Amino acid sequence: MSNTVFNKGDRPAAGPPQGGTAPSGGSEPREAGSVGAPILPGATLGVMGGGQLGRMFVHAAQQMGYSTAVLDADATSPAGLVSHHHIRTGYLDAEGLAALRDASAAITTEFENVPAAALATLAIDRPVSPAADAVAIAQDRALEKQHFQRCGVPCAPFAEIADEAALAAVPDDLLPGILKTACLGYDGKGQVRVATRAELQTAWATELKGARCVLEKMLPLAAECSVIVARGRDGAMVNFPLQRNLHRGGILAVTEVFEANLPPVLADAAVAAAKSVAEGLRYVGVLCVEFFVVQDAGGVASLVVNEIAPRPHNSGHYTLDACDQSQFDLQVRTMTGLPLVQPRQHSPSLMLNLLGDIWAAGTPKWAEVLALPGTHLHLYGKTDARPGRKMGHLTVTGPTPDAVRAVALQCAALLGIAPF
Ligand code: ATP
Ligand code: MG
């Protein structure tokens, strides 16, 4: 597709939004949660960030007949490459934000570290979802945990460390623990595991450079899981089923979704907790809530919330192939005010993340993988296959969980991914 490109210094060329709300011109932020007429296909939808999540959002929006505008400085960003409009500026660039606003009837984000201030600026004239204040909470581990406490959802014991005094006051029972920067961490980056006070001191002062952090007690994890919910402007909420996740080296490796992948009582509790976290934020959009499953001495499993992502999530990519609506479809529906209908998973599924590592020995064996039943390959259009970089994912669907797992293990062997 040839798209229009806006570089810094260009005059904004995109026309007025179609089918959307006219700019207010006022200075009051628009209430993203207000219920008005839906923004219908034909309009242009904007997204802050051009990564793979933005690309899959663009695909979903275009499939429904919307045009798209992506703001991302990278000329080769996965979403920019497939969008009708690509605004190539930084997230806080006033001209870029004005161009996105002028092009779009509604705006969302695909990247949780988009400055909340940029979303607040856009919200003066356009519906923005999720709202800047919800994103600001998700961007800060300390604020996030305070929100969980307000919602009555348990999280790992933790202490906030903003200075030497707070470091010295850390209770002994948080060790061994994981020291995490309060802001800007992802895929396990900005985290150090510490066993002793001396290690804690060194990690905070040197590796994390005295940044504001939280120290979390290291929990014995029996499993990890996540739930994705979507909440509309009118407060209606729907959810995807409980996703069971395996992380390797702090990066999601495998997501398995089928009924009873974890005890149903945990699934019900996770969905209820995710909904209360979304409700507490008066959230509009797609929200992922990640949980740890921990077992007490008597072997009883319970849930501890880890963190939230104010956007579609890697653990929800299977929804593209295994559900009657994907998490990206629901992102389109929430931002436009279209009705939300409870999604239905029609096949058991397993997703494998495809990291740059699997290109080490040349092009992966795509033809062999695609010869297996129920394989769905998604590549994000990235050319530089660095180790640990998310290049794509592979979803396997099939008639039964066992059949899916068997094919997925064959795929993993063909691709050089360790068995799970
Ligand atoms: P992402 O944004 O990619 O989900 P992240 O960088 O925000 O990752 P976390 O989700 O905080 O990182 O942690 C990454 C992984 O590290 C978790 O999925 C889990 O496997 C492990 N981990 C994190 N915190 C704890 C803890 N308190 N106890 C035990 N394991 C933990
Ligand atoms: Mg995480």
PDB file of N, CA, C and O in Angstrom, residues 161-225:
ATOM      1  N   ILE A 161      10.790   2.498  46.528  1.00  0.00           N
ATOM      2  CA  ILE A 161      12.109   3.029  46.888  1.00  0.00           C
ATOM      3  C   ILE A 161      12.384   4.255  46.019  1.00  0.00           C
ATOM      4  O   ILE A 161      12.616   4.130  44.814  1.00  0.00           O
ATOM      5  N   ALA A 162      12.324   5.422  46.666  1.00  0.00           N
ATOM      6  CA  ALA A 162      12.561   6.661  45.919  1.00  0.00           C
ATOM      7  C   ALA A 162      13.865   7.318  46.339  1.00  0.00           C
ATOM      8  O   ALA A 162      14.389   8.161  45.631  1.00  0.00           O
ATOM      9  N   ASP A 163      14.386   6.919  47.500  1.00  0.00           N
ATOM     10  CA  ASP A 163      15.625   7.537  47.981  1.00  0.00           C
ATOM     11  C   ASP A 163      16.334   6.596  48.963  1.00  0.00           C
ATOM     12  O   ASP A 163      15.817   5.524  49.287  1.00  0.00           O
ATOM     13  N   GLU A 164      17.509   7.043  49.445  1.00  0.00           N
ATOM     14  CA  GLU A 164      18.326   6.219  50.355  1.00  0.00           C
ATOM     15  C   GLU A 164      17.539   5.830  51.609  1.00  0.00           C
ATOM     16  O   GLU A 164      17.663   4.706  52.094  1.00  0.00           O
ATOM     17  N   ALA A 165      16.749   6.766  52.115  1.00  0.00           N
ATOM     18  CA  ALA A 165      16.025   6.500  53.360  1.00  0.00           C
ATOM     19  C   ALA A 165      15.022   5.356  53.142  1.00  0.00           C
ATOM     20  O   ALA A 165      14.897   4.448  53.972  1.00  0.00           O
ATOM     21  N   ALA A 166      14.326   5.397  52.004  1.00  0.00           N
ATOM     22  CA  ALA A 166      13.351   4.340  51.713  1.00  0.00           C
ATOM     23  C   ALA A 166      14.073   3.007  51.508  1.00  0.00           C
ATOM     24  O   ALA A 166      13.576   1.950  51.904  1.00  0.00           O
ATOM     25  N   LEU A 167      15.255   3.071  50.926  1.00  0.00           N
ATOM     26  CA  LEU A 167      16.047   1.852  50.718  1.00  0.00           C
ATOM     27  C   LEU A 167      16.399   1.221  52.067  1.00  0.00           C
ATOM     28  O   LEU A 167      16.245   0.010  52.263  1.00  0.00           O
ATOM     29  N   ALA A 168      16.830   2.062  52.991  1.00  0.00           N
ATOM     30  CA  ALA A 168      17.236   1.566  54.311  1.00  0.00           C
ATOM     31  C   ALA A 168      16.038   1.009  55.083  1.00  0.00           C
ATOM     32  O   ALA A 168      16.185   0.109  55.908  1.00  0.00           O
ATOM     33  N   ALA A 169      14.846   1.535  54.789  1.00  0.00           N
ATOM     34  CA  ALA A 169      13.659   1.135  55.557  1.00  0.00           C
ATOM     35  C   ALA A 169      12.974  -0.123  55.006  1.00  0.00           C
ATOM     36  O   ALA A 169      11.967  -0.573  55.554  1.00  0.00           O
ATOM     37  N   VAL A 170      13.531  -0.694  53.937  1.00  0.00           N
ATOM     38  CA  VAL A 170      12.896  -1.880  53.325  1.00  0.00           C
ATOM     39  C   VAL A 170      12.847  -3.027  54.336  1.00  0.00           C
ATOM     40  O   VAL A 170      13.866  -3.364  54.931  1.00  0.00           O
ATOM     41  N   PRO A 171      11.689  -3.618  54.578  1.00  0.00           N
ATOM     42  CA  PRO A 171      11.641  -4.735  55.531  1.00  0.00           C
ATOM     43  C   PRO A 171      12.370  -5.971  55.002  1.00  0.00           C
ATOM     44  O   PRO A 171      12.352  -6.239  53.798  1.00  0.00           O
ATOM     45  N   ASP A 172      12.986  -6.698  55.946  1.00  0.00           N
ATOM     46  CA  ASP A 172      13.771  -7.890  55.571  1.00  0.00           C
ATOM     47  C   ASP A 172      12.944  -8.924  54.815  1.00  0.00           C
ATOM     48  O   ASP A 172      13.462  -9.616  53.944  1.00  0.00           O
ATOM     49  N   ASP A 173      11.663  -9.017  55.162  1.00  0.00           N
ATOM     50  CA  ASP A 173      10.906 -10.120  54.547  1.00  0.00           C
ATOM     51  C   ASP A 173      10.559  -9.879  53.070  1.00  0.00           C
ATOM     52  O   ASP A 173       9.914 -10.705  52.446  1.00  0.00           O
ATOM     53  N   LEU A 174      10.997  -8.752  52.481  1.00  0.00           N
ATOM     54  CA  LEU A 174      10.826  -8.585  51.022  1.00  0.00           C
ATOM     55  C   LEU A 174      11.981  -9.221  50.250  1.00  0.00           C
ATOM     56  O   LEU A 174      11.997  -9.201  49.011  1.00  0.00           O
ATOM     57  N   LEU A 175      12.949  -9.780  50.989  1.00  0.00           N
ATOM     58  CA  LEU A 175      14.090 -10.418  50.325  1.00  0.00           C
ATOM     59  C   LEU A 175      14.008 -11.933  50.490  1.00  0.00           C
ATOM     60  O   LEU A 175      13.583 -12.393  51.554  1.00  0.00           O
ATOM     61  N   PRO A 176      14.440 -12.705  49.484  1.00  0.00           N
ATOM     62  CA  PRO A 176      14.846 -12.255  48.155  1.00  0.00           C
ATOM     63  C   PRO A 176      13.683 -11.606  47.398  1.00  0.00           C
ATOM     64  O   PRO A 176      12.525 -11.991  47.584  1.00  0.00           O
ATOM     65  N   GLY A 177      14.048 -10.662  46.541  1.00  0.00           N
ATOM     66  CA  GLY A 177      13.007  -9.934  45.827  1.00  0.00           C
ATOM     67  C   GLY A 177      13.452  -9.529  44.433  1.00  0.00           C
ATOM     68  O   GLY A 177      14.569  -9.864  43.999  1.00  0.00           O
ATOM     69  N   ILE A 178      12.571  -8.829  43.748  1.00  0.00           N
ATOM     70  CA  ILE A 178      12.896  -8.295  42.420  1.00  0.00           C
ATOM     71  C   ILE A 178      12.758  -6.785  42.498  1.00  0.00           C
ATOM     72  O   ILE A 178      11.697  -6.278  42.866  1.00  0.00           O
ATOM     73  N   LEU A 179      13.853  -6.113  42.172  1.00  0.00           N
ATOM     74  CA  LEU A 179      13.838  -4.656  42.153  1.00  0.00           C
ATOM     75  C   LEU A 179      13.470  -4.230  40.734  1.00  0.00           C
ATOM     76  O   LEU A 179      14.126  -4.648  39.766  1.00  0.00           O
ATOM     77  N   LYS A 180      12.403  -3.429  40.619  1.00  0.00           N
ATOM     78  CA  LYS A 180      11.905  -3.040  39.289  1.00  0.00           C
ATOM     79  C   LYS A 180      11.815  -1.523  39.225  1.00  0.00           C
ATOM     80  O   LYS A 180      11.280  -0.901  40.152  1.00  0.00           O
ATOM     81  N   THR A 181      12.264  -0.931  38.125  1.00  0.00           N
ATOM     82  CA  THR A 181      12.070   0.517  37.984  1.00  0.00           C
ATOM     83  C   THR A 181      10.560   0.785  37.959  1.00  0.00           C
ATOM     84  O   THR A 181       9.789   0.002  37.395  1.00  0.00           O
ATOM     85  N   ALA A 182      10.173   1.895  38.598  1.00  0.00           N
ATOM     86  CA  ALA A 182       8.739   2.197  38.674  1.00  0.00           C
ATOM     87  C   ALA A 182       8.172   2.454  37.276  1.00  0.00           C
ATOM     88  O   ALA A 182       7.032   2.120  36.992  1.00  0.00           O
ATOM     89  N   CYS A 183       8.992   3.050  36.407  1.00  0.00           N
ATOM     90  CA  CYS A 183       8.502   3.424  35.077  1.00  0.00           C
ATOM     91  C   CYS A 183       9.393   2.836  33.976  1.00  0.00           C
ATOM     92  O   CYS A 183      10.564   2.547  34.215  1.00  0.00           O
ATOM     93  N   LEU A 184       8.816   2.694  32.805  1.00  0.00           N
ATOM     94  CA  LEU A 184       9.550   2.384  31.569  1.00  0.00           C
ATOM     95  C   LEU A 184      10.143   0.983  31.465  1.00  0.00           C
ATOM     96  O   LEU A 184      10.992   0.736  30.622  1.00  0.00           O
ATOM     97  N   GLY A 185       9.708   0.041  32.299  1.00  0.00           N
ATOM     98  CA  GLY A 185      10.195  -1.339  32.129  1.00  0.00           C
ATOM     99  C   GLY A 185       9.324  -2.093  31.136  1.00  0.00           C
ATOM    100  O   GLY A 185       8.157  -1.778  30.966  1.00  0.00           O
ATOM    101  N   TYR A 186       9.876  -3.053  30.437  1.00  0.00           N
ATOM    102  CA  TYR A 186       9.083  -3.974  29.613  1.00  0.00           C
ATOM    103  C   TYR A 186       9.930  -5.196  29.314  1.00  0.00           C
ATOM    104  O   TYR A 186      11.161  -5.122  29.347  1.00  0.00           O
ATOM    105  N   ASP A 187       9.251  -6.321  29.052  1.00  0.00           N
ATOM    106  CA  ASP A 187       9.942  -7.568  28.733  1.00  0.00           C
ATOM    107  C   ASP A 187      11.077  -7.856  29.717  1.00  0.00           C
ATOM    108  O   ASP A 187      12.160  -8.292  29.330  1.00  0.00           O
ATOM    109  N   GLY A 188      10.844  -7.591  30.997  1.00  0.00           N
ATOM    110  CA  GLY A 188      11.838  -7.906  32.027  1.00  0.00           C
ATOM    111  C   GLY A 188      12.994  -6.913  32.088  1.00  0.00           C
ATOM    112  O   GLY A 188      13.909  -7.074  32.906  1.00  0.00           O
ATOM    113  N   LYS A 189      12.945  -5.867  31.251  1.00  0.00           N
ATOM    114  CA  LYS A 189      14.023  -4.867  31.301  1.00  0.00           C
ATOM    115  C   LYS A 189      13.768  -3.926  32.482  1.00  0.00           C
ATOM    116  O   LYS A 189      12.629  -3.692  32.854  1.00  0.00           O
ATOM    117  N   GLY A 190      14.858  -3.401  33.063  1.00  0.00           N
ATOM    118  CA  GLY A 190      14.700  -2.532  34.230  1.00  0.00           C
ATOM    119  C   GLY A 190      14.388  -3.323  35.483  1.00  0.00           C
ATOM    120  O   GLY A 190      13.752  -2.808  36.403  1.00  0.00           O
ATOM    121  N   GLN A 191      14.834  -4.586  35.531  1.00  0.00           N
ATOM    122  CA  GLN A 191      14.580  -5.432  36.707  1.00  0.00           C
ATOM    123  C   GLN A 191      15.854  -6.136  37.117  1.00  0.00           C
ATOM    124  O   GLN A 191      16.603  -6.599  36.258  1.00  0.00           O
ATOM    125  N   VAL A 192      16.066  -6.230  38.419  1.00  0.00           N
ATOM    126  CA  VAL A 192      17.222  -6.976  38.936  1.00  0.00           C
ATOM    127  C   VAL A 192      16.747  -7.846  40.098  1.00  0.00           C
ATOM    128  O   VAL A 192      16.030  -7.370  40.983  1.00  0.00           O
ATOM    129  N   ARG A 193      17.156  -9.100  40.090  1.00  0.00           N
ATOM    130  CA  ARG A 193      16.814 -10.005  41.198  1.00  0.00           C
ATOM    131  C   ARG A 193      17.848  -9.824  42.299  1.00  0.00           C
ATOM    132  O   ARG A 193      19.053  -9.850  42.006  1.00  0.00           O
ATOM    133  N   VAL A 194      17.390  -9.625  43.512  1.00  0.00           N
ATOM    134  CA  VAL A 194      18.317  -9.374  44.629  1.00  0.00           C
ATOM    135  C   VAL A 194      17.990 -10.304  45.791  1.00  0.00           C
ATOM    136  O   VAL A 194      16.823 -10.477  46.147  1.00  0.00           O
ATOM    137  N   ALA A 195      19.059 -10.901  46.380  1.00  0.00           N
ATOM    138  CA  ALA A 195      18.845 -11.859  47.466  1.00  0.00           C
ATOM    139  C   ALA A 195      19.149 -11.242  48.830  1.00  0.00           C
ATOM    140  O   ALA A 195      18.591 -11.667  49.845  1.00  0.00           O
ATOM    141  N   THR A 196      20.054 -10.274  48.864  1.00  0.00           N
ATOM    142  CA  THR A 196      20.494  -9.719  50.156  1.00  0.00           C
ATOM    143  C   THR A 196      20.385  -8.191  50.125  1.00  0.00           C
ATOM    144  O   THR A 196      20.253  -7.589  49.056  1.00  0.00           O
ATOM    145  N   ARG A 197      20.526  -7.592  51.295  1.00  0.00           N
ATOM    146  CA  ARG A 197      20.510  -6.115  51.382  1.00  0.00           C
ATOM    147  C   ARG A 197      21.656  -5.507  50.584  1.00  0.00           C
ATOM    148  O   ARG A 197      21.500  -4.465  49.959  1.00  0.00           O
ATOM    149  N   ALA A 198      22.820  -6.191  50.630  1.00  0.00           N
ATOM    150  CA  ALA A 198      23.982  -5.659  49.900  1.00  0.00           C
ATOM    151  C   ALA A 198      23.683  -5.657  48.395  1.00  0.00           C
ATOM    152  O   ALA A 198      23.972  -4.683  47.687  1.00  0.00           O
ATOM    153  N   GLU A 199      23.088  -6.740  47.908  1.00  0.00           N
ATOM    154  CA  GLU A 199      22.743  -6.802  46.472  1.00  0.00           C
ATOM    155  C   GLU A 199      21.705  -5.744  46.109  1.00  0.00           C
ATOM    156  O   GLU A 199      21.759  -5.124  45.045  1.00  0.00           O
ATOM    157  N   LEU A 200      20.772  -5.543  47.020  1.00  0.00           N
ATOM    158  CA  LEU A 200      19.726  -4.540  46.797  1.00  0.00           C
ATOM    159  C   LEU A 200      20.345  -3.147  46.656  1.00  0.00           C
ATOM    160  O   LEU A 200      20.049  -2.391  45.729  1.00  0.00           O
ATOM    161  N   GLN A 201      21.241  -2.850  47.593  1.00  0.00           N
ATOM    162  CA  GLN A 201      21.927  -1.552  47.605  1.00  0.00           C
ATOM    163  C   GLN A 201      22.674  -1.326  46.293  1.00  0.00           C
ATOM    164  O   GLN A 201      22.543  -0.280  45.640  1.00  0.00           O
ATOM    165  N   THR A 202      23.445  -2.362  45.883  1.00  0.00           N
ATOM    166  CA  THR A 202      24.257  -2.231  44.668  1.00  0.00           C
ATOM    167  C   THR A 202      23.358  -2.106  43.430  1.00  0.00           C
ATOM    168  O   THR A 202      23.595  -1.270  42.553  1.00  0.00           O
ATOM    169  N   ALA A 203      22.342  -2.951  43.364  1.00  0.00           N
ATOM    170  CA  ALA A 203      21.472  -2.943  42.178  1.00  0.00           C
ATOM    171  C   ALA A 203      20.791  -1.582  42.027  1.00  0.00           C
ATOM    172  O   ALA A 203      20.707  -1.035  40.926  1.00  0.00           O
ATOM    173  N   TRP A 204      20.316  -1.024  43.147  1.00  0.00           N
ATOM    174  CA  TRP A 204      19.597   0.266  43.070  1.00  0.00           C
ATOM    175  C   TRP A 204      20.569   1.385  42.657  1.00  0.00           C
ATOM    176  O   TRP A 204      20.264   2.168  41.765  1.00  0.00           O
ATOM    177  N   ALA A 205      21.752   1.386  43.285  1.00  0.00           N
ATOM    178  CA  ALA A 205      22.684   2.494  43.038  1.00  0.00           C
ATOM    179  C   ALA A 205      23.357   2.390  41.670  1.00  0.00           C
ATOM    180  O   ALA A 205      23.589   3.404  41.015  1.00  0.00           O
ATOM    181  N   THR A 206      23.672   1.185  41.237  1.00  0.00           N
ATOM    182  CA  THR A 206      24.444   1.064  39.993  1.00  0.00           C
ATOM    183  C   THR A 206      23.556   0.674  38.806  1.00  0.00           C
ATOM    184  O   THR A 206      23.306   1.502  37.922  1.00  0.00           O
ATOM    185  N   GLU A 207      23.033  -0.561  38.805  1.00  0.00           N
ATOM    186  CA  GLU A 207      22.284  -0.996  37.612  1.00  0.00           C
ATOM    187  C   GLU A 207      21.059  -0.114  37.344  1.00  0.00           C
ATOM    188  O   GLU A 207      20.766   0.211  36.194  1.00  0.00           O
ATOM    189  N   LEU A 208      20.330   0.248  38.379  1.00  0.00           N
ATOM    190  CA  LEU A 208      19.106   1.036  38.156  1.00  0.00           C
ATOM    191  C   LEU A 208      19.326   2.527  38.436  1.00  0.00           C
ATOM    192  O   LEU A 208      18.375   3.314  38.394  1.00  0.00           O
ATOM    193  N   LYS A 209      20.570   2.881  38.677  1.00  0.00           N
ATOM    194  CA  LYS A 209      21.015   4.296  38.718  1.00  0.00           C
ATOM    195  C   LYS A 209      20.181   5.190  39.630  1.00  0.00           C
ATOM    196  O   LYS A 209      19.905   6.356  39.309  1.00  0.00           O
ATOM    197  N   GLY A 210      19.750   4.618  40.765  1.00  0.00           N
ATOM    198  CA  GLY A 210      19.027   5.435  41.735  1.00  0.00           C
ATOM    199  C   GLY A 210      17.642   5.864  41.277  1.00  0.00           C
ATOM    200  O   GLY A 210      17.035   6.762  41.869  1.00  0.00           O
ATOM    201  N   ALA A 211      17.124   5.202  40.215  1.00  0.00           N
ATOM    202  CA  ALA A 211      15.768   5.556  39.729  1.00  0.00           C
ATOM    203  C   ALA A 211      14.732   5.145  40.774  1.00  0.00           C
ATOM    204  O   ALA A 211      14.967   4.242  41.577  1.00  0.00           O
ATOM    205  N   ARG A 212      13.563   5.795  40.741  1.00  0.00           N
ATOM    206  CA  ARG A 212      12.473   5.375  41.629  1.00  0.00           C
ATOM    207  C   ARG A 212      12.075   3.952  41.242  1.00  0.00           C
ATOM    208  O   ARG A 212      11.889   3.646  40.060  1.00  0.00           O
ATOM    209  N   CYS A 213      12.007   3.089  42.268  1.00  0.00           N
ATOM    210  CA  CYS A 213      11.776   1.657  42.015  1.00  0.00           C
ATOM    211  C   CYS A 213      10.723   1.109  42.964  1.00  0.00           C
ATOM    212  O   CYS A 213      10.360   1.762  43.937  1.00  0.00           O
ATOM    213  N   VAL A 214      10.283  -0.108  42.662  1.00  0.00           N
ATOM    214  CA  VAL A 214       9.598  -0.899  43.687  1.00  0.00           C
ATOM    215  C   VAL A 214      10.398  -2.174  43.881  1.00  0.00           C
ATOM    216  O   VAL A 214      10.959  -2.718  42.923  1.00  0.00           O
ATOM    217  N   LEU A 215      10.467  -2.599  45.141  1.00  0.00           N
ATOM    218  CA  LEU A 215      11.043  -3.912  45.442  1.00  0.00           C
ATOM    219  C   LEU A 215       9.866  -4.834  45.716  1.00  0.00           C
ATOM    220  O   LEU A 215       9.058  -4.569  46.615  1.00  0.00           O
ATOM    221  N   GLU A 216       9.786  -5.905  44.939  1.00  0.00           N
ATOM    222  CA  GLU A 216       8.708  -6.874  45.149  1.00  0.00           C
ATOM    223  C   GLU A 216       9.287  -8.127  45.742  1.00  0.00           C
ATOM    224  O   GLU A 216      10.355  -8.582  45.317  1.00  0.00           O
ATOM    225  N   LYS A 217       8.588  -8.704  46.679  1.00  0.00           N
ATOM    226  CA  LYS A 217       9.004  -9.999  47.220  1.00  0.00           C
ATOM    227  C   LYS A 217       8.962 -11.028  46.089  1.00  0.00           C
ATOM    228  O   LYS A 217       8.017 -11.039  45.292  1.00  0.00           O
ATOM    229  N   MET A 218       9.969 -11.866  46.016  1.00  0.00           N
ATOM    230  CA  MET A 218       9.995 -12.938  45.016  1.00  0.00           C
ATOM    231  C   MET A 218       9.011 -14.024  45.448  1.00  0.00           C
ATOM    232  O   MET A 218       9.138 -14.585  46.537  1.00  0.00           O
ATOM    233  N   LEU A 219       8.033 -14.294  44.634  1.00  0.00           N
ATOM    234  CA  LEU A 219       7.018 -15.292  44.987  1.00  0.00           C
ATOM    235  C   LEU A 219       7.302 -16.604  44.273  1.00  0.00           C
ATOM    236  O   LEU A 219       7.788 -16.597  43.134  1.00  0.00           O
ATOM    237  N   PRO A 220       6.998 -17.729  44.922  1.00  0.00           N
ATOM    238  CA  PRO A 220       7.147 -19.015  44.224  1.00  0.00           C
ATOM    239  C   PRO A 220       5.967 -19.197  43.274  1.00  0.00           C
ATOM    240  O   PRO A 220       4.845 -19.412  43.721  1.00  0.00           O
ATOM    241  N   LEU A 221       6.204 -19.053  41.984  1.00  0.00           N
ATOM    242  CA  LEU A 221       5.090 -19.058  41.039  1.00  0.00           C
ATOM    243  C   LEU A 221       4.737 -20.483  40.625  1.00  0.00           C
ATOM    244  O   LEU A 221       5.600 -21.225  40.148  1.00  0.00           O
ATOM    245  N   ALA A 222       3.469 -20.855  40.802  1.00  0.00           N
ATOM    246  CA  ALA A 222       3.015 -22.149  40.306  1.00  0.00           C
ATOM    247  C   ALA A 222       2.661 -22.018  38.824  1.00  0.00           C
ATOM    248  O   ALA A 222       2.749 -22.975  38.063  1.00  0.00           O
ATOM    249  N   ALA A 223       2.262 -20.816  38.420  1.00  0.00           N
ATOM    250  CA  ALA A 223       1.886 -20.560  37.022  1.00  0.00           C
ATOM    251  C   ALA A 223       1.700 -19.055  36.850  1.00  0.00           C
ATOM    252  O   ALA A 223       1.690 -18.306  37.829  1.00  0.00           O
ATOM    253  N   GLU A 224       1.590 -18.639  35.597  1.00  0.00           N
ATOM    254  CA  GLU A 224       1.251 -17.243  35.300  1.00  0.00           C
ATOM    255  C   GLU A 224       0.081 -17.231  34.331  1.00  0.00           C
ATOM    256  O   GLU A 224      -0.074 -18.157  33.512  1.00  0.00           O
ATOM    257  N   CYS A 225      -0.728 -16.201  34.443  1.00  0.00           N
ATOM    258  CA  CYS A 225      -1.892 -16.123  33.557  1.00  0.00           C
ATOM    259  C   CYS A 225      -2.304 -14.669  33.372  1.00  0.00           C
ATOM    260  O   CYS A 225      -1.787 -13.778  34.058  1.00  0.00           O
TER     261      CYS A 225
END
